[in-house]
Amino acid sequence: MTLVIKGGRLLCPERGTVEEGDVLCRDGLIEAVGPGVAAGAPAGAEVFDARGLLVVPGLIDMHVHLRDPGLEYKEDIVSGTRAAAAGGFTTVACMPNTSPVVDHAAMVSYIVGRARQVGVVNVLPIGAVTKGLAGKELAEIGDMSQAGIVGISDDGQPVWNGELMRTALQYSSMYGIPVIAHSEDRHLAEEGQMHYGAWSAVLGLRGIPAVAEAAMIARDCMLVELTGGRLHVAHVSTELSLSVIAWARARGIAVTCEVTPHHLTLTDEEVARTGYDTSTKVNPPLRGPADVEAMRKGLREGFIEAIGSDHAPHSRDDKDVEYNFAANGVIGLETTVPVLLTEIVGKGHADLVTVVRAMTLGPARILGLERKGRLAAGMDADLAILDLDHPWRIDPAAFKSKSRNTPFAGWEVRGLAAATVVAGRVVWRDGQICV
Amino acid sequence: MLLGTRDILSLREMSRDDMALILDTAESLREIIYRPIKKVPTLRGKTVVTFFHEASTRTRTSFELAAKYMSADTVSLSASTSALVKGESLKDTALTLEAMGSDCIIMRHGVSGSCHYLARMVDAPVINAGDGMHEHPTQGLLDMFTIRRHKGSLEGLRVVLVGDSLHSRVARSNIWGLSKFGAEVSLAGPATLLPEGMGAIGVKSFARVEDALPGADVVMVLRLQRERQGKGLLPSLREYARLYCINGRRLALAKPDALLMHPGPMNRGIEIGTDVADGPQSLITEQVTNGVAVRMAILYLLLGGASE
Ligand SMILES: [Zn+2]
């Protein structure tokens, strides 16, 4: 099976270049990239006319909650991977806080098998650090690793016990996979509804201070120094956290981090502006303007290596309640590309190459995906074909996701995924899933 | 519509003009409370629902009397009688109340922002009777009304709020309301009970109450929620009373004609001494009367104007 992407502008995140050219895909792999390679395509090859469009390696969202199994009323592998394809994502790494928890190999196999059967994009499971996410005993990390996990995480909560985190870092280092930390001091964050600051005081909501995140990151970085494991900090959200990571890196500690689109674009004032709309309720919370600025700078300078949407689907009932009772989380797969193109690239906070790199090469390196994240011969034929100019309005009713919990509803944006290619097959095109 | 707002949710979001209109209207309605026959027909045929998720006899009674003096029918739901105990959500209860034709819903709720949430769901005007740690706008207005009656104007007055302003919705409403009329608001209390970032809106904070009181025109004592001690924010009620209780000795630090206020119910001997609570500077019972007048004004402005 051969697919030719013809006449697009090709963005190479590795070299940082944007050049006219074609991409030739055969049997699921990229065979050739560059000007004129379309000429070498066999007769009868499928041709995609990419004139005026930007061709980038398939986007990778390393932080997604697919809610399958057990919470299918929020999302499942079918709807979640369709949402991913619609957003330009060809690979998603899914968090283990399902029901039951992904804490042993059979659960990993279920996700891998189910995704292969009904999924539209690649699904890479992340296993739990501890059995049942209970924070007591290590999950079967070795077994899960052989079944295909790309990392371990108790996301949703921190690994509260320092000794257990130490063991997890040691044990996972045997398999070369990162421990993905949801960094939060539970006592400092207890009953917290939003960022601790002037707005939490005004709104009378209990605040979660920046130190609740940064303190745990500091502990975990020091544990990396002790154990030699690999730490990835999920959804970093405060300037203080970035300072701690900078300190750790200066000591030679291996730590990577990711930021969400909402922490790059929204502040805690959004809770007030929307009159306590629960679409602003997320953990870690939307932070202050200085934090958002620090996230943008961290992304711009490549200090933050990855953008992960923390796509966290919740049903309307989970959110249509009083603020304190609402579930934490927003969805992101279908809004990340337009929001980042409009608010980050469009407003000059970071350039296009840097943003694309943080959604391709960055996460591929963190997760050890050697055949993904680059636009080069021999790579998996996963591509996102972006229209950078298309103006539209975000309408949750049109989402492929089962859930609608987004703070970006109604936003006027520019840019979208015109087509998505997974393993050499066009799975999304002209606003339609085509598999 | 007489007011620029459809709902009374917070004084932060209310314009100074709306507040002034409410205070002026309360001034003219106040005399009804002293009539032998306390009934004017203004709101005849209107139904006002009080919907309280937290017990509060005084605020609820104040709203109900205000409605009754103006001939509105009142229905009262509380957490113990409402469907909520059977697991019905706020959303469903609200939609039910609306479907039954309520003209106004007055709600108290333990979660900040719940009145905003309710107001988005129903067409009827919503009055916030206290939401979590956020605001208690009618209390703020009645406090402003009371001060204005005694001082003539709020402009330039120095008002000190003493106690747990961190968790106090009364404090938040007073801060916004008084500041918008040019009063200078300060907070005094233990550092663990003072909110963040008040300096940015021109409010000074003092950890020693003795530092806050000199020059005060009004001393407003906040109720100390006893459970704060259980949460570890205070070592003991005894220590709090020793350091922060407004008694005769401390009140003497304020101006000689300073007004003493408390939103009630009081913890005598903890945040306020009986000597001053019952003393000549205390306006605590007058606050109760004025509360009825202010709530009459709000109901009149929200419900009366439209039909006439
Ligand atoms: Zn998380």
XYZ file of C-alpha atoms and ligand atoms in Angstrom:
744
model
C 0.000 0.000 0.000
C 1.457 3.309 -1.069
C 0.470 6.853 -0.179
C 2.048 9.985 -1.564
C 1.676 13.305 0.184
C 2.388 15.722 -2.586
C 3.459 19.331 -2.641
C 3.208 20.246 1.014
C 5.501 22.245 3.245
C 7.403 19.688 5.281
C 8.322 20.547 8.846
C 11.266 18.630 10.230
C 11.311 19.002 14.029
C 14.814 17.576 14.251
C 16.501 20.035 11.908
C 14.012 22.805 12.564
C 13.349 23.358 8.860
C 10.242 23.961 6.777
C 10.686 23.076 3.072
C 8.511 22.249 0.089
C 8.421 18.546 -0.666
C 6.620 15.231 -0.803
C 6.381 12.260 1.514
C 6.247 8.751 0.109
C 4.761 6.135 2.430
C 4.824 2.422 1.727
C 3.589 -0.442 3.889
C 3.223 1.674 6.960
C 6.647 3.285 6.817
C 8.009 6.492 5.382
C 10.067 5.498 2.350
C 11.293 8.873 1.206
C 10.945 12.537 2.104
C 11.844 15.570 0.036
C 11.325 17.517 -3.154
C 10.281 15.381 -6.089
C 10.036 12.035 -4.292
C 6.419 11.769 -5.471
C 7.826 11.062 -8.925
C 9.106 7.729 -7.644
C 5.659 6.555 -6.541
C 4.291 3.464 -8.246
C 1.279 3.761 -10.528
C -1.976 3.461 -8.614
C -0.551 4.958 -5.438
C -2.982 7.057 -3.448
C -2.084 10.713 -3.809
C -2.888 13.375 -1.245
C -2.568 16.891 -2.546
C -0.979 18.848 0.279
C -0.465 22.136 -1.538
C -0.843 25.004 0.920
C -0.708 22.657 3.875
C 1.941 21.907 6.474
C 3.069 18.287 6.807
C 4.476 17.337 10.195
C 5.250 14.027 11.881
C 2.122 12.523 13.436
C 1.398 14.336 16.681
C 1.912 12.455 19.921
C -0.156 13.242 23.000
C 1.651 11.566 25.847
C -1.003 12.379 28.438
C -4.495 11.150 27.629
C -7.248 9.531 29.668
C -9.185 7.160 27.410
C -11.376 5.953 30.327
C -11.536 2.465 28.824
C -12.307 0.097 30.466
C -14.848 0.952 33.108
C -15.663 4.598 32.500
C -16.935 4.317 28.945
C -19.693 6.842 29.620
C -16.932 9.469 29.573
C -14.811 8.090 26.729
C -13.654 4.819 25.223
C -10.965 3.629 22.869
C -13.188 4.185 19.834
C -14.290 7.719 20.669
C -10.956 8.722 22.181
C -8.897 7.631 19.196
C -11.366 9.290 16.822
C -10.999 12.505 18.779
C -7.236 12.081 18.538
C -7.347 11.597 14.773
C -9.593 14.631 14.384
C -7.048 16.650 16.318
C -4.041 15.541 14.265
C -2.761 13.065 16.836
C -1.525 9.721 15.543
C -0.312 8.376 18.867
C -1.724 8.736 22.346
C -0.305 7.409 25.589
C -3.158 6.561 27.921
C -3.171 6.809 31.675
C -3.907 3.761 33.825
C -6.593 5.201 36.114
C -9.340 3.160 34.513
C -11.606 0.674 36.238
C -10.040 -1.766 36.779
C -6.685 -0.036 36.951
C -4.018 -0.887 34.390
C -1.681 -2.425 36.940
C -0.946 -5.830 35.418
C -0.138 -7.263 31.998
C -3.624 -8.557 31.189
C -4.973 -5.026 31.359
C -2.183 -3.761 29.140
C -2.973 -6.487 26.624
C -6.636 -5.555 26.699
C -5.861 -1.961 25.735
C -3.296 -2.904 23.106
C -5.642 -5.489 21.584
C -8.735 -3.334 21.729
C -6.903 -0.385 20.182
C -5.641 -2.572 17.380
C -9.192 -3.791 16.765
C -11.226 -0.600 16.981
C -8.763 2.229 17.470
C -8.112 4.798 14.784
C -4.673 5.874 16.021
C -1.807 4.249 17.915
C -2.481 3.719 21.594
C 0.420 3.236 23.987
C -0.595 2.256 27.486
C 0.998 3.683 30.599
C 0.952 1.276 33.531
C 0.289 2.071 37.163
C 3.188 2.600 39.553
C 1.307 0.937 42.388
C -1.337 -1.775 42.505
C -4.784 -0.236 42.233
C -3.126 3.217 42.329
C -3.326 2.697 46.059
C 0.198 3.895 46.747
C 1.050 0.795 48.776
C 2.817 -1.851 46.645
C 4.525 -1.715 43.270
C 2.458 -2.917 40.318
C 3.916 -5.631 38.063
C 6.079 -3.193 36.160
C 8.302 -5.795 34.479
C 5.419 -7.859 33.211
C 3.555 -4.786 31.996
C 6.690 -3.561 30.314
C 6.885 -6.723 28.265
C 3.205 -6.317 27.407
C 3.891 -2.882 25.940
C 3.705 -0.046 28.445
C 5.780 3.017 27.671
C 5.909 4.456 31.172
C 4.412 4.161 34.623
C 2.259 6.649 36.465
C -0.266 6.870 39.277
C -1.602 9.976 37.516
C -4.481 11.563 39.330
C -2.494 11.315 42.477
C 1.096 11.519 43.613
C 3.149 8.552 44.778
C 2.866 9.923 48.256
C 5.237 7.527 49.983
C 8.807 8.648 49.240
C 10.258 5.195 49.795
C 7.826 3.720 47.271
C 8.732 6.392 44.700
C 12.378 5.555 45.267
C 11.684 1.882 44.613
C 9.603 2.676 41.531
C 12.414 4.752 40.030
C 14.922 1.971 40.701
C 12.721 -0.797 39.411
C 11.535 0.977 36.271
C 15.108 1.880 35.354
C 15.639 -1.808 34.495
C 13.144 -1.348 31.672
C 14.247 2.082 30.557
C 10.801 3.590 31.024
C 10.083 6.851 32.790
C 8.098 7.324 35.955
C 5.523 9.972 35.054
C 4.787 11.969 38.163
C 1.600 13.765 39.058
C 3.347 16.035 41.532
C 1.122 17.198 44.337
C 1.550 17.445 48.080
C -1.775 16.085 49.211
C -1.967 18.055 52.425
C -1.138 21.360 50.800
C -3.672 20.639 48.073
C -6.365 19.242 50.340
C -9.872 20.393 49.370
C -8.240 22.777 46.910
C -10.508 23.972 44.120
C -8.256 26.387 42.258
C -4.858 28.079 42.322
C -3.957 29.708 45.618
C -3.701 33.417 45.042
C -5.653 36.636 44.894
C -8.493 35.079 42.895
C -9.008 32.167 45.280
C -9.223 34.729 48.076
C -11.780 36.799 46.163
C -13.860 33.817 45.097
C -13.753 32.091 48.462
C -12.444 28.846 47.042
C -9.714 26.940 48.813
C -6.484 27.389 46.902
C -3.715 25.007 45.903
C -0.383 26.797 46.255
C 2.438 26.394 43.742
C 4.565 24.769 46.423
C 2.184 21.777 46.499
C 3.520 20.890 43.046
C 7.089 22.133 43.296
C 7.832 20.446 46.617
C 6.968 17.022 45.235
C 8.997 17.651 42.092
C 11.965 18.549 44.287
C 11.610 15.339 46.266
C 11.329 13.232 43.142
C 14.317 14.896 41.483
C 16.432 14.140 44.525
C 15.219 10.539 44.398
C 16.372 10.365 40.778
C 19.808 11.454 41.911
C 19.715 8.712 44.518
C 18.447 5.931 42.252
C 19.418 6.797 38.691
C 15.862 6.332 37.455
C 14.126 8.500 34.895
C 11.529 11.057 35.916
C 9.006 12.812 33.743
C 6.898 15.506 35.377
C 3.356 15.532 34.022
C 1.442 18.778 33.520
C 3.938 21.150 35.085
C 2.096 24.359 35.908
C 4.096 26.775 38.052
C 7.146 28.973 37.672
C 8.374 27.531 40.966
C 8.267 24.003 39.507
C 10.347 25.078 36.521
C 12.908 26.624 38.871
C 13.137 23.349 40.753
C 13.591 21.430 37.500
C 16.281 23.881 36.381
C 18.056 23.343 39.678
C 17.846 19.574 39.242
C 19.146 19.704 35.683
C 22.029 21.872 36.794
C 22.964 19.020 39.102
C 22.784 16.568 36.201
C 19.524 14.950 37.229
C 17.563 13.403 34.328
C 14.141 14.969 34.437
C 11.797 15.924 31.623
C 8.482 17.712 31.781
C 5.336 18.451 29.848
C 2.851 21.318 29.823
C -0.825 21.367 28.864
C -2.417 23.739 26.367
C -4.649 25.159 29.106
C -1.724 26.002 31.375
C -0.169 27.819 28.421
C -3.240 29.903 27.691
C -5.527 30.395 30.702
C -5.086 31.973 34.131
C -6.920 31.533 37.404
C -8.906 34.664 36.580
C -10.879 32.456 34.188
C -12.730 30.994 37.187
C -14.009 34.463 38.054
C -14.606 35.551 34.481
C -16.839 32.568 33.801
C -18.712 32.880 37.098
C -17.342 29.620 38.528
C -17.902 27.620 35.353
C -16.689 24.104 36.140
C -14.963 23.838 32.760
C -12.220 25.841 34.483
C -11.767 23.208 37.184
C -8.677 21.167 36.528
C -5.812 19.650 38.487
C -3.224 21.143 38.593
C -5.347 24.295 38.613
C -5.144 27.179 36.169
C -2.369 29.330 37.616
C -1.506 33.002 37.807
C -0.258 35.186 34.914
C 3.415 34.866 35.947
C 3.092 31.093 35.859
C 1.479 31.125 32.433
C 4.270 33.396 31.207
C 6.849 30.984 32.653
C 5.173 28.074 30.831
C 5.333 29.966 27.544
C 8.975 30.844 28.092
C 9.783 27.253 29.083
C 8.146 25.988 25.913
C 9.729 28.674 23.731
C 13.212 27.879 24.993
C 12.784 24.122 24.722
C 13.130 23.769 28.487
C 9.726 22.059 28.511
C 10.151 19.207 26.035
C 6.577 18.111 25.520
C 3.012 19.321 25.277
C 0.511 16.856 26.690
C -3.153 17.734 26.716
C -4.123 15.779 29.842
C -7.277 14.965 27.876
C -9.586 14.160 30.783
C -13.118 13.451 29.584
C -16.002 13.846 32.016
C -19.708 13.488 31.383
C -22.029 16.436 31.694
C -23.289 15.118 35.029
C -19.736 15.042 36.404
C -19.390 18.743 35.649
C -22.912 20.193 35.886
C -22.811 20.570 39.666
C -21.567 23.013 42.276
C -17.905 23.974 41.790
C -16.533 21.986 44.732
C -18.397 18.873 43.643
C -17.281 18.966 40.005
C -14.722 16.523 38.643
C -11.276 17.869 37.770
C -10.187 17.911 34.165
C -10.706 19.208 30.643
C -10.495 17.499 27.281
C -7.816 18.504 24.820
C -7.373 16.219 21.832
C -9.578 18.255 19.499
C -8.557 21.700 20.732
C -4.789 21.454 21.241
C -3.754 22.190 17.655
C -6.071 25.138 16.987
C -5.548 26.663 20.431
C -1.758 26.417 20.240
C -1.592 27.656 16.665
C -3.801 30.619 17.507
C -2.745 31.561 21.010
C 0.891 30.465 21.173
C 2.264 30.491 17.633
C -0.138 33.163 16.387
C 0.636 35.515 19.264
C 4.369 34.974 19.082
C 4.889 33.166 22.381
C 6.722 30.311 20.660
C 7.496 29.510 17.041
C 5.796 26.879 14.956
C 8.757 24.501 14.858
C 9.159 24.561 18.632
C 5.487 23.889 19.225
C 5.412 21.039 16.699
C 8.604 19.596 18.168
C 6.972 19.500 21.603
C 4.165 17.430 20.105
C 6.377 15.076 18.063
C 10.064 14.597 18.707
C 9.830 15.738 22.333
C 7.345 13.134 23.551
C 8.859 10.463 21.243
C 12.203 10.856 22.999
C 10.680 10.861 26.465
C 8.730 7.680 25.767
C 11.580 6.059 23.822
C 9.623 5.804 20.553
C 12.446 5.378 18.063
C 10.298 5.207 14.950
C 8.080 8.154 15.764
C 8.321 11.903 16.002
C 10.537 12.515 12.941
C 9.915 13.107 9.275
C 12.485 10.765 7.743
C 12.824 7.560 5.780
C 12.346 4.470 7.919
C 10.003 6.145 10.386
C 6.431 4.979 10.935
C 4.230 6.611 8.314
C 2.321 8.708 10.886
C 1.649 12.244 9.708
C -0.424 15.246 10.566
C -1.314 17.583 7.735
C -2.173 20.976 9.119
C -4.050 23.879 7.628
C -2.542 26.826 9.480
C -4.961 29.459 8.235
C -8.436 28.001 8.405
C -10.570 30.203 10.669
C -13.256 28.469 12.682
C -15.054 28.504 15.994
C -14.629 25.698 18.517
C -17.974 23.937 18.881
C -18.011 21.123 21.441
C -21.174 19.691 19.880
C -19.056 18.643 16.898
C -16.426 16.815 18.971
C -15.678 13.170 18.279
C -14.983 12.754 21.975
C -17.905 11.570 24.086
C -17.315 14.461 26.444
C -17.638 18.225 26.095
C -15.719 19.537 29.085
C -13.578 22.209 27.498
C -12.699 25.736 28.585
C -12.242 26.658 24.909
C -15.866 26.373 23.766
C -16.753 29.202 21.430
C -13.168 30.358 20.908
C -12.383 31.813 17.516
C -9.309 29.998 16.256
C -7.169 29.620 13.160
C -5.766 26.295 12.064
C -6.694 22.651 12.291
C -5.697 19.158 11.258
C -6.780 18.904 7.625
C -5.772 15.245 7.528
C -4.244 12.618 9.752
C -2.269 9.648 8.501
C -1.608 6.585 10.638
C 0.719 3.868 9.335
C 0.356 5.163 5.791
C -3.453 5.312 5.844
C -5.470 8.497 5.828
C -7.741 8.191 8.872
C -9.054 11.772 9.038
C -9.729 14.086 6.162
C -12.144 16.921 5.311
C -13.727 16.758 8.722
C -14.474 13.058 8.482
C -13.037 9.927 10.031
C -12.306 7.729 7.020
C -11.670 4.221 8.231
C -35.798 46.810 35.403
C -34.760 49.206 38.112
C -31.465 47.556 38.882
C -28.678 47.011 36.404
C -28.518 43.391 37.492
C -31.010 40.557 37.375
C -29.474 38.583 40.236
C -27.879 39.592 43.520
C -24.798 37.373 43.519
C -21.915 39.425 44.844
C -21.013 42.994 45.701
C -17.782 42.617 43.740
C -19.863 42.390 40.599
C -22.496 44.940 41.625
C -22.221 48.526 40.497
C -22.081 51.375 42.966
C -25.256 52.779 41.406
C -27.165 49.568 42.075
C -25.952 49.500 45.647
C -26.905 53.139 46.170
C -30.368 52.482 44.771
C -30.861 49.561 47.150
C -29.720 51.590 50.155
C -31.939 54.557 49.248
C -34.931 52.296 48.642
C -34.333 50.571 51.982
C -34.374 53.967 53.644
C -37.878 54.666 52.368
C -39.207 51.167 53.083
C -37.770 50.923 56.590
C -40.708 52.688 58.238
C -43.048 49.857 57.217
C -41.361 47.677 59.842
C -42.554 50.095 62.523
C -46.175 50.293 61.350
C -48.845 48.613 63.468
C -50.031 46.780 60.351
C -46.906 45.684 58.519
C -48.285 44.925 55.111
C -48.020 46.710 51.806
C -49.472 45.130 48.676
C -46.446 45.690 46.454
C -45.542 42.047 45.820
C -48.997 40.485 46.036
C -49.166 37.405 43.844
C -45.399 36.906 43.775
C -43.823 33.761 45.168
C -40.449 33.918 46.818
C -38.590 30.726 47.661
C -35.950 30.512 50.344
C -33.719 27.546 49.705
C -31.216 26.976 52.488
C -28.610 24.246 52.390
C -27.123 25.463 55.638
C -29.100 26.233 58.740
C -29.552 29.948 59.390
C -32.628 30.994 61.259
C -31.850 34.692 61.245
C -31.103 35.259 57.576
C -33.962 33.105 56.426
C -36.416 34.746 58.800
C -35.231 38.159 57.706
C -35.870 37.353 54.044
C -39.243 35.778 54.804
C -40.421 38.744 56.856
C -39.229 41.112 54.155
C -41.260 39.198 51.586
C -44.327 38.928 53.828
C -44.350 42.637 54.711
C -44.691 43.244 50.996
C -47.424 40.608 50.597
C -45.401 38.053 48.650
C -46.043 34.386 49.292
C -43.061 32.556 50.684
C -42.046 28.936 50.405
C -39.160 27.627 52.350
C -36.987 24.661 51.585
C -34.089 23.548 53.675
C -31.546 20.825 53.246
C -33.399 18.665 55.736
C -36.816 19.016 54.098
C -35.811 19.265 50.469
C -35.302 16.483 48.045
C -31.568 17.001 48.429
C -31.406 14.520 51.251
C -32.909 11.971 48.913
C -30.055 12.536 46.533
C -31.617 15.065 44.196
C -29.067 17.434 42.787
C -29.126 21.203 43.138
C -29.739 21.312 39.410
C -32.897 19.208 39.580
C -34.250 20.994 42.628
C -33.640 24.330 40.953
C -35.396 23.299 37.760
C -38.315 21.992 39.807
C -38.647 25.251 41.715
C -38.582 27.146 38.483
C -41.163 24.871 36.891
C -43.458 25.518 39.846
C -43.395 29.215 39.039
C -41.153 30.734 41.688
C -40.575 34.416 41.025
C -37.361 34.635 42.994
C -35.031 32.105 44.566
C -33.041 33.043 47.640
C -30.326 30.498 48.269
C -27.771 29.779 50.920
C -25.255 27.082 50.069
C -22.026 25.778 51.535
C -20.146 25.849 48.232
C -18.720 29.112 46.899
C -20.139 30.019 43.503
C -23.317 27.952 43.868
C -25.550 30.981 43.388
C -23.769 31.804 40.128
C -24.412 28.227 39.083
C -28.073 28.453 40.074
C -28.505 31.777 38.284
C -27.263 30.228 35.044
C -29.904 27.497 35.291
C -33.036 29.440 36.132
C -34.754 32.485 34.664
C -36.052 33.737 38.010
C -33.787 36.205 39.818
C -31.439 34.572 42.320
C -30.432 36.224 45.569
C -27.305 34.945 47.243
C -28.010 34.504 50.952
C -24.439 33.322 51.542
C -22.380 30.963 49.397
C -19.508 29.100 51.005
C -16.613 31.411 51.767
C -17.484 33.710 48.894
C -20.020 36.454 49.608
C -23.136 37.371 51.547
C -24.173 40.447 49.590
C -27.365 41.296 51.489
C -25.407 41.223 54.750
C -22.845 43.566 53.231
C -25.604 45.915 52.102
C -27.340 45.907 55.463
C -24.040 46.659 57.182
C -23.404 49.543 54.787
C -26.949 50.756 55.331
C -26.486 50.666 59.097
C -23.196 52.553 58.967
C -24.635 55.130 56.599
C -27.570 55.798 58.902
C -25.192 56.647 61.719
C -22.339 58.306 59.884
C -24.251 59.959 57.062
C -21.841 58.727 54.411
C -19.382 55.902 53.889
C -16.796 58.052 52.147
C -13.486 58.184 53.989
C -14.632 56.068 56.952
C -12.136 53.676 58.471
C -13.713 50.269 58.949
C -11.868 47.423 60.664
C -13.050 43.844 60.236
C -11.801 41.699 63.088
C -11.510 37.925 63.018
C -11.650 35.161 60.455
C -11.884 37.087 57.211
C -10.316 34.195 55.276
C -13.429 32.061 55.575
C -15.912 34.911 55.916
C -18.388 35.704 53.178
C -19.569 38.645 55.263
C -16.052 40.077 55.135
C -15.789 39.729 51.364
C -19.090 41.470 50.709
C -18.241 44.279 53.091
C -14.790 44.737 51.582
C -16.195 45.242 48.075
C -19.249 47.214 49.082
C -17.525 49.596 51.468
C -14.520 50.115 49.169
C -16.760 51.085 46.284
C -18.195 53.888 48.451
C -14.775 55.172 49.430
C -14.425 53.647 52.881
C -11.013 52.417 53.921
C -11.257 48.776 54.972
C -8.700 46.958 57.115
C -8.604 43.381 58.309
C -7.306 42.240 61.669
C -6.837 38.665 62.740
C -4.350 35.848 63.080
C -2.198 35.404 59.957
C -3.750 31.981 59.340
C -7.192 33.567 59.006
C -6.318 36.483 56.722
C -6.924 36.126 52.975
C -4.187 36.437 50.350
C -3.593 39.406 48.134
C -5.898 41.947 49.781
C -3.269 44.668 49.458
C -3.843 44.687 45.723
C -7.383 45.952 46.242
C -6.330 48.508 48.822
C -7.195 46.540 51.951
C -4.632 46.525 54.755
C -4.140 43.487 56.963
C -3.012 43.485 60.595
C -1.997 40.499 62.689
C -2.237 42.543 65.920
C -5.725 43.854 66.443
C -4.306 46.691 68.575
C -2.486 47.994 65.501
C -5.647 48.066 63.404
C -8.049 49.775 65.793
C -6.663 53.291 66.346
C -8.675 55.777 64.314
C -11.398 53.283 63.412
C -14.891 54.663 62.783
C -16.430 51.201 62.649
C -15.342 47.951 64.272
C -17.012 44.986 62.660
C -16.457 41.742 64.513
C -16.719 38.552 62.489
C -18.087 35.341 63.815
C -15.430 32.754 64.577
C -16.397 29.372 63.215
C -15.427 27.021 65.999
C -14.339 24.311 63.566
C -11.373 26.450 62.470
C -9.561 25.273 65.553
C -10.138 21.643 64.580
C -8.497 22.364 61.214
C -5.373 23.509 62.972
C -5.620 27.154 61.966
C -5.818 28.209 65.593
C -4.078 26.702 68.598
C -7.110 27.194 70.844
C -10.239 29.276 71.258
C -8.847 30.444 74.558
C -5.777 31.891 72.887
C -7.913 33.483 70.182
C -10.132 35.137 72.769
C -7.121 36.419 74.686
C -5.544 37.972 71.592
C -8.495 39.058 69.447
C -11.672 39.326 71.483
C -13.149 42.806 71.077
C -13.812 43.933 74.625
C -14.064 47.327 76.271
C -10.308 47.743 76.509
C -9.752 47.100 72.812
C -12.795 49.018 71.592
C -11.424 52.033 73.462
C -8.535 52.096 70.987
C -10.946 53.050 68.205
C -12.468 56.515 67.879
C -14.700 57.391 70.857
C -17.780 57.388 68.608
C -16.829 54.196 66.794
C -19.690 51.891 65.882
C -19.560 48.239 66.936
C -21.148 45.678 64.660
C -21.453 41.909 64.392
C -23.390 39.908 61.777
C -24.522 37.387 64.399
C -24.901 34.910 65.845
C -22.297 35.944 68.392
C -19.884 33.781 70.344
C -19.854 35.927 73.434
C -16.550 35.788 75.237
C -14.715 34.475 72.173
C -14.763 37.114 69.451
C -16.783 39.751 71.304
C -17.120 40.706 74.945
C -20.561 41.014 76.490
C -19.584 44.388 77.937
C -19.377 45.951 74.481
C -21.901 43.730 72.680
C -24.600 45.106 74.947
C -22.959 48.521 75.311
C -23.861 51.930 73.894
C -21.670 51.655 70.761
C -23.263 48.380 69.682
C -25.562 48.400 66.659
C -26.010 44.656 66.647
C -29.779 44.582 67.120
C -30.285 47.489 64.762
C -28.428 45.500 62.106
C -31.196 42.913 62.348
C -33.929 45.465 61.746
C -32.020 47.034 58.904
C -31.542 43.615 57.362
C -35.285 43.344 56.859
C -35.426 46.814 55.274
C -32.568 46.096 52.867
C -34.069 42.778 51.834
C -37.442 44.440 51.274
C -35.704 46.930 49.025
C -33.979 44.190 47.037
C -37.174 42.192 46.575
C -39.031 45.323 45.591
C -36.411 46.331 43.050
C -36.099 42.847 41.586
C -39.781 41.881 41.540
C -41.909 44.967 42.041
C -40.639 47.254 39.347
C -41.220 44.854 36.491
C -44.951 44.370 36.969
C -45.909 47.980 37.521
Zn -2.356 14.322 36.649
